[in-house]
Amino acid sequence: MADTNPLPDWPCHLAGRLVPLGQATVSVLDRGFLFGDGIYEVVPVYGRRPFRLAAHLARLQRSLDAIRIPNPHDVPAWRALIAELIAAQEPADQLVYLQVTRGVALRDHAMLPGLTPTVFAMSTPMRQPTAALRATGVACVTAVDVRWQHADIKCTSLLGNVLARQVSIDAGAVETVLFRDGWLTEASSSNVWTVLDGTVVGPPAGPHLLDGIRVGLVEELCAEEAIPFARRPVSEDEVRLAGEVLLTSATKEVLAVTTLDGRPVGGGTPGPVGAVLYDAYQRAKATDRS
Ligand code: PMP
């Protein structure tokens, strides 16, 4: 470990025990390490309360079912584990990370029966976009979506997303918006929305993008705010000509994209629909009881 980058000793949960993060280790034979054979969740926490937790735990169950890992905990046990991590962390706004891998076994591609899934969970201080970044909006670049055809499973095999994210880092941008065969899918770690003639339009659910927890939330917020909403295929041209482009994710909430591949989106400043959705999102945070 580099001295310049010491790991914090926050408590984390590993296989049923609370241990300091820097000392938490798993077997080299863990299938998460060998194959990326596991799933994960990221849950935002505001004022020590997880936001939309029921939806996150339901997605966790869907991810586990999709790759045939038995859920090691029922919902009350997950809630208790998460509450314990939140209580042990200093700031009130946090980000809970949950990971379940298939477990430890001699290397074999087969889904060996009878393994004990490895559960790892931590809560870290929430790091959100700065007010300055929200005010200007963010730069994004685009790339071809070369990921596998199961981007709907929130699995730890994320090399395609890592490579996509690095495209924007190398360009000094905040996210990489992805197109598959000329159609918008999502970004490396966010869902992407366009505003077309006043309608918030995003791609339909399917195997090529993650069903973000904020996807359902954006639909709810649009209904509340009487903003027309649609999910249908969105072409690359439509994204480039959209009046507004928005990113959503657990940490970005609703974030305006103001340049795409160096060209301004709409007027080049955050637009009104994104602003309304951001404000509605803040109200949803204050009232969430999930
Ligand atoms: N797509 C991808 C590829 C992501 O990694 C994320 C963030 N987890 C999202 C979309 C947004 O999902 P959510 O709203 O659940 O954070």
mmCIF file of C-alpha atoms and ligand atoms in Angstrom:
data_model
loop_
_atom_site.group_PDB
_atom_site.id
_atom_site.type_symbol
_atom_site.label_atom_id
_atom_site.label_comp_id
_atom_site.label_asym_id
_atom_site.label_seq_id
_atom_site.Cartn_x
_atom_site.Cartn_y
_atom_site.Cartn_z
ATOM 1 C CA MET A 1 0.000 0.000 0.000
ATOM 2 C CA ALA A 2 1.387 3.425 -0.911
ATOM 3 C CA ASP A 3 2.202 5.566 2.148
ATOM 4 C CA THR A 4 0.681 8.542 0.392
ATOM 5 C CA ASN A 5 -2.658 6.782 0.104
ATOM 6 C CA PRO A 6 -3.350 5.048 3.419
ATOM 7 C CA LEU A 7 -6.654 3.236 3.720
ATOM 8 C CA PRO A 8 -8.930 4.687 6.387
ATOM 9 C CA ASP A 9 -9.754 2.514 9.351
ATOM 10 C CA TRP A 10 -13.493 2.927 9.081
ATOM 11 C CA PRO A 11 -15.326 -0.166 10.208
ATOM 12 C CA CYS A 12 -16.602 -2.386 7.420
ATOM 13 C CA HIS A 13 -18.561 -5.592 7.385
ATOM 14 C CA LEU A 14 -16.835 -8.692 6.046
ATOM 15 C CA ALA A 15 -18.365 -12.156 6.272
ATOM 16 C CA GLY A 16 -20.350 -11.359 9.392
ATOM 17 C CA ARG A 17 -17.761 -9.325 11.307
ATOM 18 C CA LEU A 18 -17.006 -5.632 11.670
ATOM 19 C CA VAL A 19 -13.343 -5.008 10.866
ATOM 20 C CA PRO A 20 -11.269 -1.889 10.080
ATOM 21 C CA LEU A 21 -11.420 -1.299 6.320
ATOM 22 C CA GLY A 22 -7.646 -1.317 5.899
ATOM 23 C CA GLN A 23 -7.425 -4.746 7.512
ATOM 24 C CA ALA A 24 -10.332 -6.417 5.724
ATOM 25 C CA THR A 25 -9.015 -9.146 3.426
ATOM 26 C CA VAL A 26 -10.528 -11.997 1.422
ATOM 27 C CA SER A 27 -9.093 -15.206 0.013
ATOM 28 C CA VAL A 28 -7.307 -15.066 -3.352
ATOM 29 C CA LEU A 29 -9.682 -17.870 -4.316
ATOM 30 C CA ASP A 30 -12.745 -15.696 -3.807
ATOM 31 C CA ARG A 31 -14.662 -15.852 -7.070
ATOM 32 C CA GLY A 32 -15.196 -12.109 -6.916
ATOM 33 C CA PHE A 33 -11.414 -11.731 -7.220
ATOM 34 C CA LEU A 34 -10.916 -14.481 -9.818
ATOM 35 C CA PHE A 35 -13.944 -13.963 -12.068
ATOM 36 C CA GLY A 36 -15.736 -10.778 -11.008
ATOM 37 C CA ASP A 37 -18.411 -13.301 -10.028
ATOM 38 C CA GLY A 38 -20.519 -11.166 -7.734
ATOM 39 C CA ILE A 39 -23.009 -8.350 -7.478
ATOM 40 C CA TYR A 40 -23.099 -5.010 -5.676
ATOM 41 C CA GLU A 41 -25.293 -2.105 -4.637
ATOM 42 C CA VAL A 42 -24.622 1.554 -3.814
ATOM 43 C CA VAL A 43 -27.126 3.259 -1.531
ATOM 44 C CA PRO A 44 -27.011 6.984 -0.744
ATOM 45 C CA VAL A 45 -27.557 7.987 2.888
ATOM 46 C CA TYR A 46 -28.808 11.440 3.890
ATOM 47 C CA GLY A 47 -28.966 12.542 7.512
ATOM 48 C CA ARG A 48 -28.078 8.940 8.497
ATOM 49 C CA ARG A 49 -31.125 7.571 6.660
ATOM 50 C CA PRO A 50 -30.665 5.377 3.580
ATOM 51 C CA PHE A 51 -32.563 6.797 0.602
ATOM 52 C CA ARG A 52 -34.877 4.471 -1.350
ATOM 53 C CA LEU A 53 -33.464 1.471 0.490
ATOM 54 C CA ALA A 54 -36.392 -0.823 -0.340
ATOM 55 C CA ALA A 55 -35.770 -0.296 -4.069
ATOM 56 C CA HIS A 56 -32.021 -0.903 -3.646
ATOM 57 C CA LEU A 57 -32.595 -4.151 -1.727
ATOM 58 C CA ALA A 58 -35.097 -5.290 -4.359
ATOM 59 C CA ARG A 59 -32.519 -4.630 -7.100
ATOM 60 C CA LEU A 60 -29.907 -6.517 -5.041
ATOM 61 C CA GLN A 61 -32.263 -9.505 -4.998
ATOM 62 C CA ARG A 62 -32.804 -9.229 -8.787
ATOM 63 C CA SER A 63 -29.037 -9.113 -9.401
ATOM 64 C CA LEU A 64 -28.447 -12.157 -7.178
ATOM 65 C CA ASP A 65 -31.259 -14.075 -8.873
ATOM 66 C CA ALA A 66 -29.863 -13.195 -12.312
ATOM 67 C CA ILE A 67 -26.528 -14.857 -11.548
ATOM 68 C CA ARG A 68 -27.892 -17.562 -9.246
ATOM 69 C CA ILE A 69 -26.299 -16.564 -5.952
ATOM 70 C CA PRO A 70 -28.515 -17.256 -2.938
ATOM 71 C CA ASN A 71 -29.244 -14.086 -0.969
ATOM 72 C CA PRO A 72 -27.266 -14.492 2.251
ATOM 73 C CA HIS A 73 -29.561 -12.141 4.211
ATOM 74 C CA ASP A 74 -33.250 -11.368 4.380
ATOM 75 C CA VAL A 75 -34.373 -7.732 4.169
ATOM 76 C CA PRO A 76 -34.422 -7.108 7.966
ATOM 77 C CA ALA A 77 -30.885 -8.506 8.265
ATOM 78 C CA TRP A 78 -29.648 -6.261 5.418
ATOM 79 C CA ARG A 79 -31.311 -3.268 7.055
ATOM 80 C CA ALA A 80 -29.671 -4.090 10.414
ATOM 81 C CA LEU A 81 -26.251 -4.519 8.814
ATOM 82 C CA ILE A 82 -26.584 -1.209 6.966
ATOM 83 C CA ALA A 83 -27.783 0.606 10.107
ATOM 84 C CA GLU A 84 -24.743 -0.663 11.994
ATOM 85 C CA LEU A 85 -22.364 0.674 9.331
ATOM 86 C CA ILE A 86 -24.095 4.051 9.175
ATOM 87 C CA ALA A 87 -23.958 4.416 12.958
ATOM 88 C CA ALA A 88 -20.213 3.739 12.952
ATOM 89 C CA GLN A 89 -19.400 6.426 10.377
ATOM 90 C CA GLU A 90 -18.890 10.097 11.249
ATOM 91 C CA PRO A 91 -20.654 12.240 8.580
ATOM 92 C CA ALA A 92 -24.453 12.195 8.337
ATOM 93 C CA ASP A 93 -24.398 11.887 4.525
ATOM 94 C CA GLN A 94 -22.824 8.646 3.415
ATOM 95 C CA LEU A 95 -22.631 6.098 0.621
ATOM 96 C CA VAL A 96 -23.266 2.468 1.541
ATOM 97 C CA TYR A 97 -21.600 -0.148 -0.665
ATOM 98 C CA LEU A 98 -22.820 -3.761 -0.541
ATOM 99 C CA GLN A 99 -21.151 -6.637 -2.343
ATOM 100 C CA VAL A 100 -21.943 -10.335 -2.502
ATOM 101 C CA THR A 101 -19.680 -12.730 -4.365
ATOM 102 C CA ARG A 102 -20.323 -16.413 -5.038
ATOM 103 C CA GLY A 103 -17.720 -17.376 -2.437
ATOM 104 C CA VAL A 104 -14.373 -19.148 -2.193
ATOM 105 C CA ALA A 105 -13.468 -22.272 -4.187
ATOM 106 C CA LEU A 106 -10.644 -23.741 -6.238
ATOM 107 C CA ARG A 107 -10.697 -21.984 -9.591
ATOM 108 C CA ASP A 108 -13.391 -23.457 -11.845
ATOM 109 C CA HIS A 109 -15.741 -21.573 -14.144
ATOM 110 C CA ALA A 110 -18.638 -23.809 -13.069
ATOM 111 C CA MET A 111 -21.052 -22.454 -10.469
ATOM 112 C CA LEU A 112 -19.987 -24.942 -7.823
ATOM 113 C CA PRO A 113 -22.865 -25.814 -5.494
ATOM 114 C CA GLY A 114 -22.779 -25.309 -1.752
ATOM 115 C CA LEU A 115 -20.504 -22.252 -1.602
ATOM 116 C CA THR A 116 -20.921 -19.648 1.127
ATOM 117 C CA PRO A 117 -21.349 -16.219 -0.530
ATOM 118 C CA THR A 118 -18.866 -13.596 0.668
ATOM 119 C CA VAL A 119 -20.587 -10.478 1.987
ATOM 120 C CA PHE A 120 -18.641 -7.232 2.107
ATOM 121 C CA ALA A 121 -20.211 -3.905 3.050
ATOM 122 C CA MET A 122 -18.907 -0.466 3.934
ATOM 123 C CA SER A 123 -20.200 3.036 4.382
ATOM 124 C CA THR A 124 -18.029 5.934 3.275
ATOM 125 C CA PRO A 125 -18.552 9.698 3.479
ATOM 126 C CA MET A 126 -20.724 10.900 0.585
ATOM 127 C CA ARG A 127 -18.776 12.869 -2.029
ATOM 128 C CA GLN A 128 -21.159 14.845 -4.182
ATOM 129 C CA PRO A 129 -20.568 17.194 -7.109
ATOM 130 C CA THR A 130 -19.588 20.637 -5.835
ATOM 131 C CA ALA A 131 -21.998 23.578 -5.978
ATOM 132 C CA ALA A 132 -19.693 25.151 -8.578
ATOM 133 C CA LEU A 133 -19.982 22.085 -10.800
ATOM 134 C CA ARG A 134 -23.768 22.049 -10.413
ATOM 135 C CA ALA A 135 -23.874 25.722 -11.385
ATOM 136 C CA THR A 136 -21.872 25.288 -14.589
ATOM 137 C CA GLY A 137 -23.011 21.784 -15.474
ATOM 138 C CA VAL A 138 -20.495 19.187 -16.542
ATOM 139 C CA ALA A 139 -18.543 18.184 -19.615
ATOM 140 C CA CYS A 140 -19.102 14.711 -21.030
ATOM 141 C CA VAL A 141 -17.617 12.822 -23.924
ATOM 142 C CA THR A 142 -19.092 9.945 -25.897
ATOM 143 C CA ALA A 143 -17.893 6.454 -26.762
ATOM 144 C CA VAL A 144 -19.161 3.269 -28.333
ATOM 145 C CA ASP A 145 -20.735 0.971 -25.743
ATOM 146 C CA VAL A 146 -18.590 -2.144 -26.035
ATOM 147 C CA ARG A 147 -19.799 -3.750 -22.819
ATOM 148 C CA TRP A 148 -21.425 -7.163 -22.638
ATOM 149 C CA GLN A 149 -25.139 -7.568 -23.243
ATOM 150 C CA HIS A 150 -26.108 -7.816 -19.573
ATOM 151 C CA ALA A 151 -25.559 -4.256 -18.405
ATOM 152 C CA ASP A 152 -28.869 -4.663 -16.565
ATOM 153 C CA ILE A 153 -27.183 -6.891 -13.964
ATOM 154 C CA LYS A 154 -25.396 -4.836 -11.312
ATOM 155 C CA CYS A 155 -22.391 -7.154 -11.202
ATOM 156 C CA THR A 156 -18.856 -6.540 -10.036
ATOM 157 C CA SER A 157 -17.412 -7.421 -13.482
ATOM 158 C CA LEU A 158 -17.042 -3.761 -14.405
ATOM 159 C CA LEU A 159 -14.055 -3.649 -16.768
ATOM 160 C CA GLY A 160 -16.176 -2.283 -19.611
ATOM 161 C CA ASN A 161 -17.403 0.511 -17.337
ATOM 162 C CA VAL A 162 -13.874 1.195 -16.070
ATOM 163 C CA LEU A 163 -12.572 1.548 -19.639
ATOM 164 C CA ALA A 164 -15.519 3.758 -20.559
ATOM 165 C CA ARG A 165 -15.004 5.999 -17.519
ATOM 166 C CA GLN A 166 -11.321 6.417 -18.324
ATOM 167 C CA VAL A 167 -12.205 7.868 -21.735
ATOM 168 C CA SER A 168 -13.754 10.863 -19.942
ATOM 169 C CA ILE A 169 -10.997 11.095 -17.346
ATOM 170 C CA ASP A 170 -8.410 11.242 -20.133
ATOM 171 C CA ALA A 171 -10.460 14.021 -21.772
ATOM 172 C CA GLY A 172 -10.873 15.973 -18.514
ATOM 173 C CA ALA A 173 -14.632 15.282 -18.544
ATOM 174 C CA VAL A 174 -17.011 13.993 -15.890
ATOM 175 C CA GLU A 175 -18.732 11.103 -17.661
ATOM 176 C CA THR A 176 -18.712 9.044 -20.840
ATOM 177 C CA VAL A 177 -22.063 8.784 -22.600
ATOM 178 C CA LEU A 178 -22.377 5.476 -24.424
ATOM 179 C CA PHE A 179 -24.022 4.557 -27.723
ATOM 180 C CA ARG A 180 -24.660 1.022 -28.943
ATOM 181 C CA ASP A 181 -25.330 0.816 -32.695
ATOM 182 C CA GLY A 182 -26.111 4.535 -32.713
ATOM 183 C CA TRP A 183 -28.560 4.377 -29.782
ATOM 184 C CA LEU A 184 -28.111 5.842 -26.309
ATOM 185 C CA THR A 185 -27.643 3.262 -23.570
ATOM 186 C CA GLU A 186 -26.308 5.022 -20.434
ATOM 187 C CA ALA A 187 -23.004 6.427 -19.142
ATOM 188 C CA SER A 188 -20.139 4.610 -17.406
ATOM 189 C CA SER A 189 -21.784 4.929 -13.975
ATOM 190 C CA SER A 190 -24.935 6.993 -14.560
ATOM 191 C CA ASN A 191 -28.207 6.903 -16.440
ATOM 192 C CA VAL A 192 -28.634 9.527 -19.158
ATOM 193 C CA TRP A 193 -31.708 11.591 -20.000
ATOM 194 C CA THR A 194 -32.462 13.984 -22.813
ATOM 195 C CA VAL A 195 -35.003 16.795 -22.867
ATOM 196 C CA LEU A 196 -36.628 16.810 -26.300
ATOM 197 C CA ASP A 197 -39.340 19.397 -26.958
ATOM 198 C CA GLY A 198 -39.937 19.697 -23.222
ATOM 199 C CA THR A 199 -40.265 15.914 -22.675
ATOM 200 C CA VAL A 200 -37.792 14.034 -20.508
ATOM 201 C CA VAL A 201 -36.828 11.073 -22.676
ATOM 202 C CA GLY A 202 -34.627 8.144 -21.711
ATOM 203 C CA PRO A 203 -33.963 4.745 -23.267
ATOM 204 C CA PRO A 204 -36.284 1.864 -22.376
ATOM 205 C CA ALA A 205 -35.353 -0.763 -19.797
ATOM 206 C CA GLY A 206 -33.540 -3.725 -21.288
ATOM 207 C CA PRO A 207 -30.322 -5.705 -21.219
ATOM 208 C CA HIS A 208 -28.128 -2.821 -22.398
ATOM 209 C CA LEU A 209 -28.474 -0.525 -19.397
ATOM 210 C CA LEU A 210 -28.819 -0.600 -15.650
ATOM 211 C CA ASP A 211 -32.210 -0.060 -14.113
ATOM 212 C CA GLY A 212 -30.992 2.831 -11.963
ATOM 213 C CA ILE A 213 -32.934 3.511 -8.795
ATOM 214 C CA ARG A 214 -33.143 7.089 -10.002
ATOM 215 C CA VAL A 215 -34.788 5.972 -13.237
ATOM 216 C CA GLY A 216 -38.024 5.183 -11.415
ATOM 217 C CA LEU A 217 -37.519 8.276 -9.308
ATOM 218 C CA VAL A 218 -37.152 10.574 -12.344
ATOM 219 C CA GLU A 219 -40.413 9.172 -13.674
ATOM 220 C CA GLU A 220 -42.104 9.884 -10.310
ATOM 221 C CA LEU A 221 -40.662 13.385 -10.106
ATOM 222 C CA CYS A 222 -41.733 14.197 -13.670
ATOM 223 C CA ALA A 223 -45.280 13.089 -12.801
ATOM 224 C CA GLU A 224 -45.236 15.273 -9.673
ATOM 225 C CA GLU A 225 -43.973 18.268 -11.615
ATOM 226 C CA ALA A 226 -46.237 17.687 -14.637
ATOM 227 C CA ILE A 227 -43.219 17.298 -16.925
ATOM 228 C CA PRO A 228 -43.938 14.999 -19.912
ATOM 229 C CA PHE A 229 -41.902 11.791 -19.614
ATOM 230 C CA ALA A 230 -41.162 8.996 -22.088
ATOM 231 C CA ARG A 231 -38.963 5.962 -22.365
ATOM 232 C CA ARG A 232 -38.140 4.970 -25.927
ATOM 233 C CA PRO A 233 -35.007 4.433 -28.016
ATOM 234 C CA VAL A 234 -32.992 7.675 -28.225
ATOM 235 C CA SER A 235 -30.687 8.125 -31.203
ATOM 236 C CA GLU A 236 -27.202 9.615 -31.057
ATOM 237 C CA ASP A 237 -28.440 12.555 -33.152
ATOM 238 C CA GLU A 238 -31.229 13.253 -30.673
ATOM 239 C CA VAL A 239 -28.752 13.340 -27.793
ATOM 240 C CA ARG A 240 -26.534 15.772 -29.699
ATOM 241 C CA LEU A 241 -29.498 18.023 -30.541
ATOM 242 C CA ALA A 242 -31.296 17.804 -27.182
ATOM 243 C CA GLY A 243 -32.121 21.016 -25.339
ATOM 244 C CA GLU A 244 -30.863 19.437 -22.119
ATOM 245 C CA VAL A 245 -28.919 16.299 -21.258
ATOM 246 C CA LEU A 246 -29.005 15.039 -17.670
ATOM 247 C CA LEU A 247 -27.118 12.408 -15.693
ATOM 248 C CA THR A 248 -28.630 10.574 -12.735
ATOM 249 C CA SER A 249 -26.936 8.342 -10.181
ATOM 250 C CA ALA A 250 -26.770 7.835 -6.424
ATOM 251 C CA THR A 251 -24.049 10.479 -6.042
ATOM 252 C CA LYS A 252 -24.840 12.796 -8.960
ATOM 253 C CA GLU A 253 -28.561 12.885 -8.137
ATOM 254 C CA VAL A 254 -29.646 14.980 -11.161
ATOM 255 C CA LEU A 255 -26.711 16.669 -12.892
ATOM 256 C CA ALA A 256 -26.795 18.804 -16.037
ATOM 257 C CA VAL A 257 -24.456 18.012 -18.937
ATOM 258 C CA THR A 258 -23.505 21.287 -20.605
ATOM 259 C CA THR A 259 -20.943 20.131 -23.132
ATOM 260 C CA LEU A 260 -20.802 16.904 -25.091
ATOM 261 C CA ASP A 261 -17.593 16.123 -26.978
ATOM 262 C CA GLY A 262 -16.645 19.777 -26.532
ATOM 263 C CA ARG A 263 -19.843 21.158 -28.099
ATOM 264 C CA PRO A 264 -22.479 22.981 -26.023
ATOM 265 C CA VAL A 265 -25.661 21.137 -25.032
ATOM 266 C CA GLY A 266 -28.623 23.444 -25.686
ATOM 267 C CA GLY A 267 -27.512 26.904 -24.643
ATOM 268 C CA GLY A 268 -24.407 25.543 -22.907
ATOM 269 C CA THR A 269 -25.777 26.195 -19.408
ATOM 270 C CA PRO A 270 -27.913 24.013 -17.104
ATOM 271 C CA GLY A 271 -31.508 24.087 -18.335
ATOM 272 C CA PRO A 272 -34.836 24.594 -16.580
ATOM 273 C CA VAL A 273 -36.092 20.994 -16.639
ATOM 274 C CA GLY A 274 -32.952 19.713 -14.924
ATOM 275 C CA ALA A 275 -33.282 22.457 -12.313
ATOM 276 C CA VAL A 276 -36.903 21.511 -11.539
ATOM 277 C CA LEU A 277 -35.956 17.824 -11.255
ATOM 278 C CA TYR A 278 -32.993 18.623 -9.008
ATOM 279 C CA ASP A 279 -35.201 20.626 -6.640
ATOM 280 C CA ALA A 280 -37.847 17.884 -6.657
ATOM 281 C CA TYR A 281 -35.110 15.367 -5.861
ATOM 282 C CA GLN A 282 -34.071 17.413 -2.807
ATOM 283 C CA ARG A 283 -37.677 17.351 -1.573
ATOM 284 C CA ALA A 284 -37.869 13.578 -2.146
ATOM 285 C CA LYS A 285 -34.757 13.168 0.025
ATOM 286 C CA ALA A 286 -36.433 15.024 2.865
ATOM 287 C CA THR A 287 -39.585 12.885 2.819
ATOM 288 C CA ASP A 288 -38.279 9.410 1.952
ATOM 289 C CA ARG A 289 -39.508 6.652 4.282
ATOM 290 C CA SER A 290 -38.218 3.613 2.433
HETATM 291 N N1 PMP B 1 -25.757 2.997 -14.833
HETATM 292 C C1 PMP B 1 -24.605 2.515 -14.342
HETATM 293 C C2 PMP B 1 -23.698 1.746 -15.264
HETATM 294 C C3 PMP B 1 -24.250 2.744 -12.996
HETATM 295 O O1 PMP B 1 -23.105 2.244 -12.499
HETATM 296 C C4 PMP B 1 -25.107 3.514 -12.176
HETATM 297 C C5 PMP B 1 -24.733 3.844 -10.761
HETATM 298 N N2 PMP B 1 -24.765 2.734 -9.947
HETATM 299 C C6 PMP B 1 -26.310 4.002 -12.728
HETATM 300 C C7 PMP B 1 -26.599 3.706 -14.059
HETATM 301 C C8 PMP B 1 -27.265 4.789 -11.896
HETATM 302 O O2 PMP B 1 -27.950 3.938 -11.003
HETATM 303 P P1 PMP B 1 -28.510 4.460 -9.607
HETATM 304 O O3 PMP B 1 -29.553 5.481 -9.887
HETATM 305 O O4 PMP B 1 -29.092 3.241 -8.982
HETATM 306 O O5 PMP B 1 -27.348 5.026 -8.826
#
